[in-house]
Amino acid sequence: MQRRRRESLAVQSGELKVGAGHAYGVWATYPLLGTKSEHLKDLLEWLRRLKTDEPRPDLIFLQAPRDAEFSSLEKLRCELEASFPELHLGLVSGKAEWLRQALETWHAARLEAGPETSTKEIQELASLAQARNKILELRFTSLPALQDHLPFLKSLPSLSLSLESSEPIGDYRRLVSRLAAEGIRHPLHLSVAARHFQDLILEAASSLGSLLMDGIGDSIEVSGVSLEEATRLPFNALQACRLRISKAEFIACPSCGRTLFDLQETTQRIKTKTQHLKGVKIAIMGCIVNGPGEMADADFGYVGGGPGRIHLYVGKECVQKNIPSEIADEKLIELIKKHDRWVEPPAA
Ligand code: SF4
């Protein structure tokens, strides 16, 4: 069970709101290798491939190359917005001057604060972000670097804080306790870097899951991975913690000697037909002996009633018995429609 969510202030850009109990945000960062149109190719292709019901990050940051001109970055923003006007775009840089300009036209700016960053620059950016109603994120290279600024951060208007950390669980927990001691309520952006591809799911699940279940974090991000993974992993972590539901949820029993149908194949088939139903929870259980008791809080249940026969449930109530398995998927969908939980899948 999630501990009480840390109380934080809100930051916002237009209708995009983070902190203060607003929906957990999923952010992603796209590193630009240059500032020509061709450097947006992968991002544009990915956005075009996304189906309308697939989640996309709430905020996409473009990481500016060091030697770029700000005017070139502006052109890229315009190009992206011309194709995808609904996107919220942010700029990442260590140069405060660029970010001052970005706060005029972009939705967000992330300052990579380094030893050369002055408190005056941070103060100016925070005031500008507040005046322009934009999101400013301050990214520190380590927990000690952020802690050095704590007394000063307290005086700033609301902004998002994040850390580069190889030990995010311990570092963010320590940060939260320091912020609480200072009475600082800036929202926190949890940034987790994938270090080893084979451990990616484990890393994201353990780091993000642990912190989220501690009530820590207002927005999340997995960096160092493809855009697909950078979107899929945070949304899955939020879904698993039941903090932001972006697709249907399925519970299947582990199967045993009592299982009355091919559990894997049936689960996969039902998933294919219903996974677009955001927020609907479907249980697929192999038998009626233990299945109904193990469906937890599923909205609908598909349970083996006998050889070639299926019982359908709404919540814990069995509403249709002994349906021939050949038509059981159809009957399940009819039931979902009858309870106003169905929407048509998006066109492929
Ligand atoms: S629900 Fe039935 S089939 Fe599935 S694991 Fe439990 S006892 Fe076995």
Short mmCIF file of C-alpha atoms and ligand atoms in Angstrom, two decimals:
data_model
loop_
_atom_site.label_atom_id
_atom_site.label_comp_id
_atom_site.label_asym_id
_atom_site.label_seq_id
_atom_site.Cartn_x
_atom_site.Cartn_y
_atom_site.Cartn_z
CA MET A 1 0.00 0.00 0.00
CA GLN A 2 1.28 3.47 -0.85
CA ARG A 3 2.37 5.67 2.02
CA ARG A 4 0.80 9.11 2.09
CA ARG A 5 1.99 11.15 -0.91
CA ARG A 6 4.47 13.85 0.01
CA GLU A 7 2.79 17.23 0.01
CA SER A 8 4.16 19.50 -2.67
CA LEU A 9 3.43 22.75 -4.42
CA ALA A 10 2.22 22.81 -8.02
CA VAL A 11 4.17 23.80 -11.10
CA GLN A 12 2.33 24.24 -14.33
CA SER A 13 2.47 25.26 -17.93
CA GLY A 14 -0.99 25.81 -19.37
CA GLU A 15 -3.06 22.73 -18.64
CA LEU A 16 0.05 20.66 -17.80
CA LYS A 17 0.20 20.52 -14.01
CA VAL A 18 2.58 18.68 -11.71
CA GLY A 19 2.72 18.39 -7.92
CA ALA A 20 0.10 19.36 -5.33
CA GLY A 21 -1.73 16.06 -5.84
CA HIS A 22 -2.08 16.42 -9.63
CA ALA A 23 -1.73 13.28 -11.76
CA TYR A 24 1.80 11.85 -11.76
CA GLY A 25 3.64 13.13 -14.82
CA VAL A 26 5.68 11.06 -17.25
CA TRP A 27 8.50 13.03 -18.82
CA ALA A 28 11.08 11.97 -21.39
CA THR A 29 14.26 13.49 -22.75
CA TYR A 30 15.35 13.32 -26.38
CA PRO A 31 19.07 14.03 -26.84
CA LEU A 32 19.70 16.13 -29.94
CA LEU A 33 22.87 15.20 -31.79
CA GLY A 34 22.63 18.40 -33.83
CA THR A 35 20.15 21.10 -34.71
CA LYS A 36 19.19 20.22 -38.28
CA SER A 37 15.72 18.88 -39.12
CA GLU A 38 17.24 15.44 -39.65
CA HIS A 39 18.14 15.34 -35.96
CA LEU A 40 14.43 15.17 -35.12
CA LYS A 41 13.92 12.17 -37.41
CA ASP A 42 13.79 9.43 -34.74
CA LEU A 43 11.48 11.45 -32.52
CA LEU A 44 9.10 12.30 -35.37
CA GLU A 45 9.04 8.73 -36.64
CA TRP A 46 8.26 7.43 -33.16
CA LEU A 47 5.47 9.97 -32.67
CA ARG A 48 3.96 9.01 -36.03
CA ARG A 49 4.10 5.31 -35.16
CA LEU A 50 2.21 5.79 -31.90
CA LYS A 51 -1.41 4.71 -32.04
CA THR A 52 -3.96 7.16 -30.69
CA ASP A 53 -4.62 5.07 -27.57
CA GLU A 54 -0.93 4.58 -26.73
CA PRO A 55 0.32 6.77 -23.92
CA ARG A 56 2.91 9.39 -24.74
CA PRO A 57 5.02 11.44 -22.34
CA ASP A 58 3.26 14.46 -20.87
CA LEU A 59 6.39 16.51 -21.44
CA ILE A 60 9.24 15.86 -23.87
CA PHE A 61 12.51 17.66 -23.26
CA LEU A 62 14.99 18.24 -26.06
CA GLN A 63 18.54 18.06 -24.78
CA ALA A 64 20.44 20.85 -26.52
CA PRO A 65 23.90 20.12 -27.92
CA ARG A 66 26.57 22.32 -26.35
CA ASP A 67 27.60 24.11 -29.53
CA ALA A 68 24.08 24.89 -30.79
CA GLU A 69 22.59 28.31 -31.50
CA PHE A 70 19.39 29.06 -29.63
CA SER A 71 17.72 30.17 -32.88
CA SER A 72 18.31 26.67 -34.35
CA LEU A 73 16.67 25.08 -31.32
CA GLU A 74 13.70 27.39 -31.78
CA LYS A 75 13.35 26.21 -35.38
CA LEU A 76 13.27 22.60 -34.21
CA ARG A 77 10.58 23.42 -31.66
CA CYS A 78 8.49 25.08 -34.39
CA GLU A 79 8.94 22.06 -36.67
CA LEU A 80 7.82 19.67 -33.97
CA GLU A 81 4.85 21.78 -32.99
CA ALA A 82 3.80 22.15 -36.63
CA SER A 83 3.40 18.35 -36.85
CA PHE A 84 2.28 17.69 -33.26
CA PRO A 85 0.71 20.86 -31.83
CA GLU A 86 -0.56 18.97 -28.77
CA LEU A 87 2.97 18.20 -27.49
CA HIS A 88 4.41 19.89 -24.43
CA LEU A 89 8.06 20.60 -25.15
CA GLY A 90 10.88 21.58 -22.85
CA LEU A 91 14.52 22.50 -23.38
CA VAL A 92 17.45 21.08 -21.39
CA SER A 93 20.65 23.03 -21.06
CA GLY A 94 23.30 24.15 -18.61
CA LYS A 95 23.17 27.63 -20.15
CA ALA A 96 20.88 29.88 -18.15
CA GLU A 97 20.77 32.42 -21.00
CA TRP A 98 19.15 29.89 -23.38
CA LEU A 99 16.66 28.83 -20.76
CA ARG A 100 15.65 32.45 -20.14
CA GLN A 101 14.72 32.61 -23.82
CA ALA A 102 13.15 29.15 -23.78
CA LEU A 103 10.79 30.14 -20.96
CA GLU A 104 9.18 32.61 -23.40
CA THR A 105 8.16 30.04 -26.00
CA TRP A 106 8.67 26.48 -24.67
CA HIS A 107 6.49 24.82 -22.04
CA ALA A 108 9.38 23.98 -19.74
CA ALA A 109 13.08 24.40 -19.15
CA ARG A 110 15.49 22.13 -17.30
CA LEU A 111 18.62 23.74 -15.95
CA GLU A 112 21.48 21.31 -15.49
CA ALA A 113 22.91 23.07 -12.48
CA GLY A 114 26.69 22.77 -12.21
CA PRO A 115 29.36 24.35 -10.01
CA GLU A 116 29.42 27.36 -12.37
CA THR A 117 25.66 28.02 -11.98
CA SER A 118 25.10 31.07 -9.80
CA THR A 119 22.26 31.49 -7.35
CA LYS A 120 21.39 34.73 -9.18
CA GLU A 121 20.83 32.79 -12.42
CA ILE A 122 18.63 30.25 -10.67
CA GLN A 123 16.67 33.01 -8.97
CA GLU A 124 16.08 34.84 -12.26
CA LEU A 125 14.94 31.67 -14.02
CA ALA A 126 12.59 30.72 -11.18
CA SER A 127 11.01 34.19 -11.18
CA LEU A 128 10.68 34.17 -14.96
CA ALA A 129 9.09 30.70 -14.95
CA GLN A 130 6.58 31.89 -12.39
CA ALA A 131 5.82 35.07 -14.34
CA ARG A 132 5.39 33.19 -17.64
CA ASN A 133 3.46 30.30 -16.07
CA LYS A 134 6.04 27.76 -17.24
CA ILE A 135 7.73 24.77 -15.62
CA LEU A 136 11.33 25.09 -14.46
CA GLU A 137 13.19 21.96 -13.40
CA LEU A 138 16.49 22.21 -11.56
CA ARG A 139 18.62 19.12 -12.10
CA PHE A 140 21.55 18.73 -9.69
CA THR A 141 24.51 16.46 -10.32
CA SER A 142 24.38 14.93 -6.85
CA LEU A 143 22.57 15.10 -3.54
CA PRO A 144 25.38 17.10 -1.85
CA ALA A 145 25.27 19.63 -4.73
CA LEU A 146 21.54 20.12 -4.18
CA GLN A 147 21.88 20.22 -0.39
CA ASP A 148 24.33 23.12 -0.66
CA HIS A 149 21.49 25.18 -2.16
CA LEU A 150 18.74 24.20 0.30
CA PRO A 151 18.41 27.44 2.30
CA PHE A 152 18.35 29.40 -0.96
CA LEU A 153 15.88 27.03 -2.69
CA LYS A 154 13.38 27.64 0.08
CA SER A 155 12.99 31.26 -0.97
CA LEU A 156 12.23 30.45 -4.63
CA PRO A 157 8.83 30.21 -6.32
CA SER A 158 7.65 26.67 -6.98
CA LEU A 159 9.90 24.65 -9.29
CA SER A 160 10.64 21.00 -9.92
CA LEU A 161 13.75 19.45 -8.32
CA SER A 162 15.62 16.42 -9.60
CA LEU A 163 18.89 14.58 -9.11
CA GLU A 164 21.38 12.70 -11.20
CA SER A 165 22.00 9.71 -9.03
CA SER A 166 23.33 6.20 -9.30
CA GLU A 167 21.52 5.38 -6.03
CA PRO A 168 18.15 7.03 -6.59
CA ILE A 169 16.25 5.21 -3.84
CA GLY A 170 18.59 6.27 -1.04
CA ASP A 171 19.32 9.72 -2.47
CA TYR A 172 15.71 10.73 -3.06
CA ARG A 173 14.70 9.42 0.38
CA ARG A 174 17.47 11.47 2.01
CA LEU A 175 16.51 14.48 -0.08
CA VAL A 176 12.89 14.24 1.02
CA SER A 177 13.88 14.16 4.67
CA ARG A 178 16.15 17.22 4.19
CA LEU A 179 13.40 19.08 2.34
CA ALA A 180 10.92 18.25 5.11
CA ALA A 181 13.37 19.50 7.75
CA GLU A 182 13.71 22.80 5.86
CA GLY A 183 9.98 23.08 5.17
CA ILE A 184 10.55 23.03 1.38
CA ARG A 185 7.65 21.78 -0.73
CA HIS A 186 8.94 22.01 -4.29
CA PRO A 187 7.67 19.07 -6.37
CA LEU A 188 10.13 16.26 -7.14
CA HIS A 189 10.92 14.79 -10.53
CA LEU A 190 12.23 11.22 -10.17
CA SER A 191 14.87 10.58 -12.76
CA VAL A 192 16.20 7.05 -13.06
CA ALA A 193 19.01 6.29 -15.49
CA ALA A 194 19.13 2.83 -17.02
CA ARG A 195 22.62 1.52 -16.46
CA HIS A 196 22.41 -2.01 -17.84
CA PHE A 197 19.88 -2.84 -20.50
CA GLN A 198 19.25 -6.35 -19.19
CA ASP A 199 18.39 -4.90 -15.78
CA LEU A 200 16.18 -2.16 -17.12
CA ILE A 201 12.80 -3.45 -15.98
CA LEU A 202 14.24 -4.42 -12.62
CA GLU A 203 15.91 -1.02 -12.20
CA ALA A 204 12.83 0.94 -13.16
CA ALA A 205 10.53 -1.25 -11.09
CA SER A 206 12.70 -1.23 -7.97
CA SER A 207 13.75 2.44 -8.06
CA LEU A 208 10.56 4.07 -9.27
CA GLY A 209 8.28 1.55 -7.56
CA SER A 210 9.99 1.92 -4.17
CA LEU A 211 9.98 5.70 -4.25
CA LEU A 212 6.43 6.00 -5.55
CA MET A 213 5.16 3.60 -2.90
CA ASP A 214 6.96 5.76 -0.32
CA GLY A 215 4.81 8.65 -1.55
CA ILE A 216 7.85 10.34 -3.15
CA GLY A 217 7.73 11.95 -6.59
CA ASP A 218 5.38 14.05 -8.69
CA SER A 219 6.72 13.19 -12.14
CA ILE A 220 8.97 10.38 -13.33
CA GLU A 221 11.43 9.63 -16.08
CA VAL A 222 13.69 6.79 -17.22
CA SER A 223 16.67 8.05 -19.18
CA GLY A 224 19.31 6.39 -21.34
CA VAL A 225 16.79 4.21 -23.19
CA SER A 226 14.79 4.34 -26.41
CA LEU A 227 11.71 6.55 -26.55
CA GLU A 228 9.54 3.42 -26.50
CA GLU A 229 11.11 2.24 -23.25
CA ALA A 230 11.25 5.74 -21.79
CA THR A 231 7.48 5.86 -22.19
CA ARG A 232 6.52 2.26 -21.50
CA LEU A 233 8.50 1.78 -18.26
CA PRO A 234 7.26 4.84 -16.33
CA PHE A 235 3.64 4.25 -17.36
CA ASN A 236 3.95 0.58 -16.37
CA ALA A 237 5.50 1.54 -13.02
CA LEU A 238 2.63 3.96 -12.34
CA GLN A 239 0.07 1.37 -13.44
CA ALA A 240 1.64 -1.32 -11.23
CA CYS A 241 1.54 1.05 -8.24
CA ARG A 242 -2.03 1.91 -9.25
CA LEU A 243 -1.17 5.60 -9.26
CA ARG A 244 -2.01 6.35 -12.87
CA ILE A 245 -4.04 3.94 -14.94
CA SER A 246 -3.33 4.14 -18.66
CA LYS A 247 -4.59 0.77 -19.95
CA ALA A 248 -6.65 -2.27 -19.02
CA GLU A 249 -5.34 -4.46 -16.24
CA PHE A 250 -5.35 -8.26 -16.30
CA ILE A 251 -5.14 -10.79 -13.50
CA ALA A 252 -4.58 -14.41 -14.47
CA CYS A 253 -4.29 -17.35 -12.11
CA PRO A 254 -0.98 -19.23 -12.20
CA SER A 255 -2.79 -22.35 -13.58
CA CYS A 256 -2.64 -25.83 -12.06
CA GLY A 257 -4.08 -29.31 -12.55
CA ARG A 258 -7.61 -27.88 -12.32
CA THR A 259 -7.18 -25.38 -15.17
CA LEU A 260 -9.93 -25.91 -17.74
CA PHE A 261 -8.45 -24.09 -20.76
CA ASP A 262 -5.14 -22.94 -22.18
CA LEU A 263 -4.58 -20.07 -19.78
CA GLN A 264 -1.74 -18.35 -21.64
CA GLU A 265 -3.42 -18.44 -25.01
CA THR A 266 -6.79 -17.33 -23.61
CA THR A 267 -5.26 -14.48 -21.60
CA GLN A 268 -3.33 -13.28 -24.64
CA ARG A 269 -6.46 -13.45 -26.83
CA ILE A 270 -8.59 -11.50 -24.33
CA LYS A 271 -5.77 -8.97 -23.86
CA THR A 272 -5.60 -8.35 -27.60
CA LYS A 273 -9.32 -7.62 -27.71
CA THR A 274 -9.61 -5.50 -24.56
CA GLN A 275 -6.26 -3.91 -23.70
CA HIS A 276 -7.40 -0.52 -25.03
CA LEU A 277 -10.02 -0.29 -22.25
CA LYS A 278 -8.29 2.16 -19.95
CA GLY A 279 -8.94 1.43 -16.28
CA VAL A 280 -10.89 -1.83 -16.78
CA LYS A 281 -9.64 -4.79 -14.75
CA ILE A 282 -10.30 -8.29 -16.11
CA ALA A 283 -9.57 -11.56 -14.30
CA ILE A 284 -8.97 -14.78 -16.25
CA MET A 285 -9.18 -17.78 -13.94
CA GLY A 286 -8.77 -21.44 -14.81
CA CYS A 287 -11.51 -22.91 -12.60
CA ILE A 288 -14.44 -22.03 -10.36
CA VAL A 289 -13.00 -23.88 -7.38
CA ASN A 290 -10.59 -21.12 -6.42
CA GLY A 291 -10.85 -18.65 -9.32
CA PRO A 292 -13.66 -16.40 -8.01
CA GLY A 293 -11.92 -16.03 -4.64
CA GLU A 294 -8.66 -14.99 -6.31
CA MET A 295 -10.08 -12.34 -8.64
CA ALA A 296 -9.38 -9.56 -6.10
CA ASP A 297 -11.14 -6.38 -7.20
CA ALA A 298 -11.49 -7.22 -10.91
CA ASP A 299 -14.38 -5.54 -12.72
CA PHE A 300 -15.06 -8.58 -14.90
CA GLY A 301 -14.16 -12.25 -14.55
CA TYR A 302 -13.71 -14.99 -17.18
CA VAL A 303 -13.63 -18.28 -15.29
CA GLY A 304 -13.46 -21.92 -16.38
CA GLY A 305 -16.84 -23.43 -15.41
CA GLY A 306 -16.32 -26.93 -16.88
CA PRO A 307 -14.67 -28.49 -19.93
CA GLY A 308 -15.34 -26.08 -22.83
CA ARG A 309 -17.58 -23.91 -20.58
CA ILE A 310 -17.00 -20.43 -19.17
CA HIS A 311 -18.68 -18.51 -16.34
CA LEU A 312 -18.66 -14.71 -16.56
CA TYR A 313 -18.53 -12.44 -13.53
CA VAL A 314 -19.23 -8.79 -12.86
CA GLY A 315 -17.24 -8.01 -9.76
CA LYS A 316 -17.78 -11.00 -7.48
CA GLU A 317 -21.17 -11.91 -8.92
CA CYS A 318 -21.50 -14.73 -11.45
CA VAL A 319 -23.88 -13.36 -14.10
CA GLN A 320 -23.63 -15.93 -16.91
CA LYS A 321 -22.92 -19.64 -16.53
CA ASN A 322 -21.70 -22.41 -18.82
CA ILE A 323 -21.16 -20.32 -21.96
CA PRO A 324 -19.56 -22.40 -24.75
CA SER A 325 -15.93 -21.28 -24.85
CA GLU A 326 -16.15 -20.54 -28.62
CA ILE A 327 -18.47 -17.59 -27.94
CA ALA A 328 -17.22 -16.61 -24.47
CA ASP A 329 -14.98 -13.74 -25.67
CA GLU A 330 -17.93 -12.23 -27.53
CA LYS A 331 -20.15 -12.58 -24.46
CA LEU A 332 -17.49 -10.97 -22.27
CA ILE A 333 -17.33 -7.98 -24.61
CA GLU A 334 -21.16 -7.77 -24.63
CA LEU A 335 -21.07 -7.71 -20.84
CA ILE A 336 -18.44 -4.95 -20.78
CA LYS A 337 -20.60 -2.95 -23.21
CA LYS A 338 -23.71 -3.53 -21.10
CA HIS A 339 -21.87 -2.01 -18.14
CA ASP A 340 -20.77 1.04 -20.18
CA ARG A 341 -17.08 0.20 -19.88
CA TRP A 342 -16.48 -0.45 -23.59
CA VAL A 343 -14.97 1.90 -26.13
CA GLU A 344 -14.14 0.97 -29.70
CA PRO A 345 -10.45 0.25 -30.30
CA PRO A 346 -8.67 2.97 -32.27
CA ALA A 347 -8.18 2.43 -35.98
CA ALA A 348 -4.89 0.62 -36.64
S1 SF4 B 1 -7.91 -20.57 -10.10
FE1 SF4 B 1 -8.28 -22.77 -10.29
S2 SF4 B 1 -7.10 -23.33 -12.09
FE2 SF4 B 1 -6.31 -21.36 -11.45
S3 SF4 B 1 -4.58 -21.86 -10.14
FE3 SF4 B 1 -6.35 -21.56 -8.82
S4 SF4 B 1 -7.16 -23.64 -8.56
FE4 SF4 B 1 -5.79 -23.72 -10.32
#
